[in-house]
Amino acid sequence: MKISRIDHLGIAVQSIDEVLPYFENTLGLKCYAVEEVEDQKVKTAFLKVGEVKLELLEPTSPESAVAKFLEKGGRGVHHVAFAVEDGVAEALAQCEEQGIRLIDKAPRPGAEQMMIGFLHPKSTVGVLTELCEPMKK
Ligand code: CMX
């Protein structure tokens, strides 16, 4: 697969409203989009740091993967998302061929008009890994 860049870092938070002053006032970053991703049961807020984005993730349901992560004591960086040039479907297929455990067998829609697919952290040295590409127009 060809990874072109880190697209974003996902950061799990209990409340976007509570943490935004730190990112905006202390770090001087600007939140440019807030979006709910129903499928993933999260509300997201995006900030740009150069080419890389930070995605703040607030669970919208106790069933959310992010809610479970926070409940089990997880804090801070939740996942790393790589932009793939040859498409998420192809990248997932290549990973599966190499014995990597997939969370998503096929790409699904995520925030920011991206198609996404997750690899299981047990297969990726403990780092929950997202592969993503812009949705086709
Ligand atoms: N990073 C690293 N490890 C993680 C993790 C994370 N974010 N989340 C869970 N784990 C680990 C746990 O620590 C646990 O390890 P141990 O067995 O050693 O304790 C193991 O994975 C299993 O964890 P679990 O609590 O039993 O959680 P689940 O199996 O129910 O779910 C996962 C884990 C990764 C499969 C699930 O969180 C998932 O499907 N994630 C992908 C979707 C997602 O995260 N969506 C939110 C973001 C959406 C977006 O960006 O738009």
Coordinates of N, CA and C and ligand atoms in Angstrom, one line a residue:
M1 N 0.9 -1.2 0.0 CA 0.0 0.0 0.0 C 0.9 1.2 0.0
K2 N 0.3 2.3 -0.4 CA 1.1 3.6 -0.4 C 0.5 4.6 0.5
I3 N 1.2 4.9 1.6 CA 0.7 5.9 2.5 C 1.3 7.2 2.2
S4 N 0.5 8.2 2.0 CA 1.0 9.5 1.6 C 1.3 10.4 2.7
R5 N 0.5 10.2 3.8 CA 0.7 11.2 5.0 C -0.1 10.7 6.1
I6 N 0.2 11.3 7.3 CA -0.8 11.1 8.4 C -1.9 12.1 8.2
D7 N -3.1 11.5 8.1 CA -4.3 12.4 7.8 C -4.7 13.1 9.1
H8 N -4.8 12.3 10.2 CA -5.2 12.9 11.5 C -4.9 12.0 12.6
L9 N -4.8 12.6 13.8 CA -4.7 11.8 15.1 C -6.1 11.9 15.8
G10 N -6.7 10.8 16.2 CA -7.9 10.9 16.9 C -7.7 10.9 18.4
I11 N -8.3 11.9 19.1 CA -8.1 12.1 20.5 C -9.4 11.9 21.2
A12 N -9.5 10.9 22.1 CA -10.8 10.7 22.8 C -11.0 11.6 23.9
V13 N -12.2 12.3 24.0 CA -12.5 13.2 25.1 C -13.9 12.9 25.6
Q14 N -14.1 13.3 26.8 CA -15.5 13.2 27.4 C -16.4 14.3 26.8
S15 N -15.8 15.5 26.6 CA -16.6 16.6 26.2 C -15.8 17.5 25.3
I16 N -16.2 17.7 24.1 CA -15.4 18.6 23.2 C -15.5 20.0 23.8
D17 N -16.7 20.4 24.3 CA -16.8 21.8 24.8 C -15.8 22.1 25.9
E18 N -15.6 21.0 26.7 CA -14.7 21.2 27.9 C -13.2 21.3 27.5
V19 N -12.8 20.6 26.4 CA -11.4 20.6 26.1 C -11.0 21.6 25.0
L20 N -12.0 22.2 24.3 CA -11.7 23.1 23.2 C -10.8 24.3 23.7
P21 N -11.1 24.9 24.8 CA -10.3 26.1 25.3 C -8.8 25.7 25.4
Y22 N -8.5 24.5 25.8 CA -7.1 24.1 25.8 C -6.5 24.2 24.4
F23 N -7.2 23.5 23.5 CA -6.6 23.4 22.1 C -6.6 24.8 21.4
E24 N -7.6 25.6 21.7 CA -7.8 26.9 21.0 C -7.0 28.0 21.7
N25 N -7.2 28.1 23.0 CA -6.6 29.3 23.7 C -5.2 29.0 24.1
T26 N -4.9 27.8 24.5 CA -3.5 27.5 25.0 C -2.6 27.2 23.8
L27 N -3.1 26.2 23.0 CA -2.2 25.8 21.8 C -2.4 26.7 20.6
G28 N -3.4 27.5 20.6 CA -3.6 28.5 19.5 C -4.1 27.9 18.2
L29 N -4.7 26.7 18.3 CA -5.2 26.0 17.1 C -6.7 26.4 16.9
K30 N -7.2 26.2 15.7 CA -8.6 26.7 15.4 C -9.4 25.5 15.0
C31 N -10.5 25.3 15.7 CA -11.5 24.3 15.3 C -12.3 24.8 14.1
Y32 N -12.2 24.1 13.0 CA -12.8 24.5 11.8 C -14.0 23.7 11.4
A33 N -14.3 22.6 12.1 CA -15.5 21.8 11.8 C -15.9 21.0 12.9
V34 N -17.2 20.9 13.1 CA -17.8 20.0 14.1 C -18.8 19.1 13.4
E35 N -18.7 17.8 13.5 CA -19.5 16.9 12.7 C -19.9 15.7 13.6
E36 N -21.1 15.3 13.5 CA -21.5 14.0 14.1 C -21.4 12.9 13.1
V37 N -20.7 11.8 13.5 CA -20.7 10.6 12.6 C -21.6 9.5 13.3
E38 N -22.8 9.5 12.8 CA -23.8 8.6 13.5 C -23.4 7.1 13.5
D39 N -22.8 6.7 12.4 CA -22.4 5.3 12.2 C -21.4 4.9 13.3
Q40 N -20.5 5.9 13.7 CA -19.4 5.6 14.7 C -19.9 6.0 16.1
K41 N -21.0 6.6 16.2 CA -21.6 7.1 17.5 C -20.6 8.1 18.2
V42 N -20.1 9.0 17.4 CA -19.2 10.1 17.9 C -19.6 11.4 17.4
K43 N -19.3 12.4 18.2 CA -19.2 13.8 17.7 C -17.8 14.1 17.5
T44 N -17.4 14.8 16.4 CA -16.0 15.1 16.1 C -15.8 16.6 16.0
A45 N -14.6 17.0 16.4 CA -14.2 18.4 16.1 C -12.8 18.4 15.5
F46 N -12.6 19.1 14.5 CA -11.4 19.1 13.7 C -10.6 20.4 13.9
L47 N -9.3 20.2 14.1 CA -8.3 21.3 14.1 C -7.2 21.0 13.3
K48 N -6.6 22.0 12.6 CA -5.4 21.7 11.7 C -4.1 22.1 12.4
V49 N -3.1 21.2 12.2 CA -1.8 21.5 12.6 C -0.9 21.3 11.4
G50 N -0.6 22.4 10.6 CA 0.0 22.2 9.3 C -0.9 21.3 8.4
E51 N -0.3 20.2 7.9 CA -1.1 19.3 7.0 C -1.9 18.3 7.8
V52 N -1.5 18.1 9.1 CA -2.1 17.1 9.9 C -3.3 17.6 10.7
K53 N -4.4 16.8 10.8 CA -5.5 17.3 11.6 C -5.6 16.6 12.9
L54 N -6.1 17.2 13.9 CA -6.5 16.6 15.2 C -8.0 16.4 15.1
E55 N -8.4 15.2 15.4 CA -9.9 14.9 15.5 C -10.3 14.6 16.9
L56 N -10.9 15.5 17.6 CA -11.4 15.3 18.9 C -12.7 14.4 18.8
L57 N -12.7 13.4 19.6 CA -13.8 12.4 19.5 C -14.6 12.3 20.8
E58 N -15.8 12.7 20.8 CA -16.7 12.7 22.0 C -17.8 11.6 21.7
P59 N -17.9 10.6 22.6 CA -18.9 9.6 22.3 C -20.4 10.2 22.4
T60 N -21.3 9.7 21.5 CA -22.6 10.2 21.6 C -23.5 9.1 22.1
S61 N -22.9 7.9 22.5 CA -23.7 6.8 23.0 C -22.8 5.9 23.9
P62 N -23.3 5.3 24.9 CA -22.4 4.4 25.7 C -21.9 3.2 24.9
E63 N -22.6 3.0 23.8 CA -22.2 1.8 22.9 C -21.0 2.2 22.0
S64 N -20.6 3.5 22.0 CA -19.6 3.9 21.1 C -18.2 3.3 21.5
A65 N -17.4 3.0 20.5 CA -16.1 2.5 20.7 C -15.3 3.5 21.6
V66 N -15.5 4.8 21.4 CA -14.8 5.8 22.1 C -15.3 5.8 23.6
A67 N -16.6 5.6 23.8 CA -17.1 5.5 25.2 C -16.5 4.4 25.9
K68 N -16.3 3.2 25.2 CA -15.7 2.0 25.9 C -14.3 2.3 26.2
F69 N -13.6 3.0 25.3 CA -12.2 3.3 25.5 C -12.0 4.2 26.7
L70 N -12.8 5.2 26.8 CA -12.7 6.1 28.0 C -13.1 5.4 29.3
E71 N -14.2 4.6 29.2 CA -14.7 3.9 30.4 C -13.6 3.0 31.0
K72 N -12.8 2.4 30.0 CA -11.7 1.4 30.5 C -10.5 2.2 30.9
G73 N -10.6 3.5 31.0 CA -9.4 4.2 31.5 C -8.5 4.8 30.4
G74 N -8.9 4.6 29.1 CA -8.1 5.1 28.0 C -8.2 6.6 28.0
R75 N -7.2 7.3 27.7 CA -7.2 8.8 27.6 C -6.3 9.2 26.5
G76 N -6.6 10.3 25.9 CA -5.7 10.9 24.9 C -5.8 10.3 23.6
V77 N -4.6 10.0 23.0 CA -4.6 9.5 21.6 C -5.3 8.2 21.4
H78 N -6.3 8.2 20.6 CA -7.1 7.0 20.4 C -6.8 6.2 19.2
H79 N -6.4 6.9 18.1 CA -6.0 6.2 16.8 C -5.2 7.2 16.0
V80 N -4.5 6.5 15.0 CA -3.7 7.2 14.0 C -4.3 6.9 12.7
A81 N -4.6 7.9 11.9 CA -5.2 7.7 10.6 C -4.2 8.1 9.5
F82 N -4.0 7.1 8.6 CA -3.1 7.3 7.4 C -3.9 7.4 6.2
A83 N -3.5 8.4 5.4 CA -4.2 8.5 4.0 C -3.5 7.6 3.1
V84 N -4.3 6.7 2.4 CA -3.7 5.8 1.5 C -4.0 6.2 0.0
E85 N -3.0 6.1 -0.8 CA -3.2 6.5 -2.2 C -3.9 5.5 -3.1
D86 N -3.7 4.2 -2.8 CA -4.3 3.2 -3.6 C -5.7 2.8 -3.2
G87 N -6.3 3.5 -2.3 CA -7.7 3.2 -1.9 C -7.8 2.3 -0.7
V88 N -8.8 2.6 0.1 CA -9.0 1.9 1.4 C -9.3 0.4 1.1
A89 N -10.1 0.1 0.2 CA -10.5 -1.3 -0.1 C -9.3 -2.1 -0.4
E90 N -8.5 -1.6 -1.3 CA -7.2 -2.3 -1.7 C -6.3 -2.4 -0.5
A91 N -6.1 -1.4 0.3 CA -5.2 -1.4 1.4 C -5.7 -2.5 2.5
L92 N -7.0 -2.5 2.7 CA -7.6 -3.5 3.6 C -7.3 -4.9 3.1
A93 N -7.5 -5.1 1.8 CA -7.3 -6.4 1.2 C -5.8 -6.8 1.4
Q94 N -4.9 -5.9 1.2 CA -3.5 -6.2 1.3 C -3.2 -6.6 2.8
C95 N -3.8 -5.8 3.7 CA -3.5 -6.1 5.1 C -4.0 -7.5 5.5
E96 N -5.2 -7.8 5.0 CA -5.8 -9.1 5.3 C -4.9 -10.2 4.8
E97 N -4.4 -10.0 3.6 CA -3.5 -11.0 3.0 C -2.3 -11.3 3.8
Q98 N -1.9 -10.2 4.5 CA -0.7 -10.3 5.4 C -1.0 -10.8 6.8
G99 N -2.2 -11.2 7.0 CA -2.6 -11.7 8.3 C -3.0 -10.7 9.4
I100 N -3.2 -9.4 8.9 CA -3.5 -8.4 9.9 C -5.0 -8.5 10.1
R101 N -5.4 -8.4 11.4 CA -6.8 -8.5 11.8 C -7.5 -7.2 11.4
L102 N -8.6 -7.3 10.6 CA -9.4 -6.1 10.2 C -10.5 -5.9 11.2
I103 N -10.8 -4.6 11.5 CA -12.1 -4.3 12.1 C -13.2 -4.1 11.1
D104 N -12.8 -3.4 10.0 CA -13.7 -3.2 8.9 C -13.2 -4.0 7.7
K105 N -14.2 -4.9 7.2 CA -13.8 -5.7 6.0 C -13.9 -4.9 4.7
A106 N -14.7 -3.8 4.8 CA -14.9 -2.9 3.6 C -14.9 -1.5 4.1
P107 N -14.5 -0.5 3.2 CA -14.5 0.9 3.6 C -15.9 1.3 4.0
R108 N -16.0 2.3 5.0 CA -17.3 2.9 5.3 C -17.1 4.4 5.5
P109 N -18.2 5.1 5.4 CA -18.1 6.6 5.5 C -17.7 7.1 6.9
G110 N -16.7 8.0 6.9 CA -16.3 8.6 8.2 C -16.6 10.1 8.1
A111 N -16.0 10.9 9.0 CA -16.1 12.3 9.0 C -15.3 12.9 7.8
E112 N -15.6 14.2 7.6 CA -14.7 15.0 6.6 C -14.8 14.4 5.2
Q113 N -15.9 13.8 4.8 CA -16.1 13.2 3.5 C -15.0 12.2 3.1
M114 N -14.6 11.4 4.1 CA -13.6 10.4 3.9 C -14.2 9.0 4.0
M115 N -13.7 8.0 3.2 CA -14.0 6.6 3.4 C -12.9 6.1 4.3
I116 N -13.3 5.3 5.3 CA -12.4 4.8 6.3 C -12.4 3.3 6.5
G117 N -11.4 2.8 7.1 CA -11.4 1.4 7.5 C -10.3 1.2 8.6
F118 N -10.7 0.5 9.6 CA -9.9 0.3 10.8 C -9.2 -1.1 10.8
L119 N -7.9 -1.0 11.3 CA -7.2 -2.3 11.6 C -7.2 -2.5 13.1
H120 N -7.2 -3.7 13.6 CA -7.3 -4.0 15.0 C -6.0 -3.7 15.7
P121 N -6.0 -3.0 16.9 CA -4.8 -2.7 17.6 C -3.9 -3.9 18.0
K122 N -4.6 -5.1 18.1 CA -3.9 -6.3 18.5 C -2.9 -6.7 17.3
S123 N -3.2 -6.3 16.1 CA -2.4 -6.6 15.0 C -1.4 -5.5 14.6
T124 N -1.5 -4.3 15.3 CA -0.8 -3.1 14.8 C 0.0 -2.5 15.9
V125 N 0.8 -3.4 16.6 CA 1.6 -3.0 17.7 C 0.9 -2.1 18.7
G126 N -0.4 -2.3 18.9 CA -1.1 -1.6 19.9 C -1.7 -0.3 19.5
V127 N -1.5 0.1 18.3 CA -2.0 1.4 17.9 C -3.2 1.2 17.0
L128 N -4.4 1.6 17.5 CA -5.6 1.5 16.6 C -5.3 2.3 15.4
T129 N -5.4 1.7 14.2 CA -5.0 2.3 12.9 C -6.2 2.4 12.0
E130 N -6.3 3.7 11.5 CA -7.3 3.9 10.5 C -6.7 4.2 9.1
L131 N -7.2 3.6 8.1 CA -6.8 4.0 6.7 C -7.9 4.8 6.1
C132 N -7.6 5.8 5.4 CA -8.6 6.7 4.8 C -8.3 7.3 3.5
E133 N -9.3 7.6 2.8 CA -9.2 8.3 1.5 C -10.4 9.2 1.3
P134 N -10.2 10.3 0.5 CA -11.4 11.1 0.2 C -12.5 10.3 -0.5
M135 N -13.7 10.6 -0.2 CA -14.9 10.0 -0.9 C -14.8 10.4 -2.4
K136 N -15.2 9.5 -3.2 CA -15.2 9.9 -4.6 C -16.4 10.8 -4.8
K137 N -16.3 11.9 -5.6 CA -17.4 12.8 -5.8 C -18.4 12.3 -6.9
Ligands
CMX1 N1 -6.0 1.8 21.0 C1 -5.2 0.8 21.3 N2 -5.8 -0.3 21.9 C2 -7.1 -0.4 22.1 C3 -8.0 0.7 21.7 C4 -7.3 1.9 21.1 N3 -8.0 2.9 20.8 N4 -9.2 0.4 22.0 C5 -9.2 -0.8 22.5 N5 -7.9 -1.3 22.6 C6 -7.5 -2.6 23.1 C7 -7.9 -2.8 24.5 O1 -7.0 -2.2 25.4 C8 -8.0 -4.3 24.6 O2 -6.7 -4.8 24.9 P1 -6.5 -5.9 26.1 O3 -7.3 -7.1 25.5 O4 -5.0 -6.1 26.1 O5 -7.1 -5.3 27.3 C9 -8.4 -4.7 23.2 O6 -8.1 -3.6 22.4 C10 -9.9 -5.0 23.1 O7 -10.5 -3.9 23.6 P2 -12.0 -3.9 24.2 O8 -12.1 -2.9 25.2 O9 -12.5 -5.3 24.5 O10 -12.8 -3.2 23.1 P3 -13.5 -3.8 21.9 O11 -12.9 -5.1 21.4 O12 -15.0 -3.8 22.2 O13 -13.2 -2.7 20.8 C11 -11.9 -1.9 19.0 C12 -11.9 -2.4 20.5 C13 -10.5 -1.4 18.7 C14 -12.2 -3.2 18.1 C15 -13.0 -0.9 18.8 O14 -12.8 0.2 19.6 C16 -13.3 -0.5 17.4 O15 -13.9 -1.1 16.6 N6 -12.7 0.7 17.0 C17 -12.8 1.1 15.6 C18 -13.9 2.1 15.4 C19 -13.7 3.4 16.2 O16 -12.8 3.5 17.0 N7 -14.5 4.4 16.0 C20 -14.4 5.7 16.6 C21 -13.7 6.7 15.8 C22 -14.5 7.0 14.6 C23 -13.9 8.1 13.7 O17 -12.7 8.5 13.8 O18 -14.7 8.7 12.9

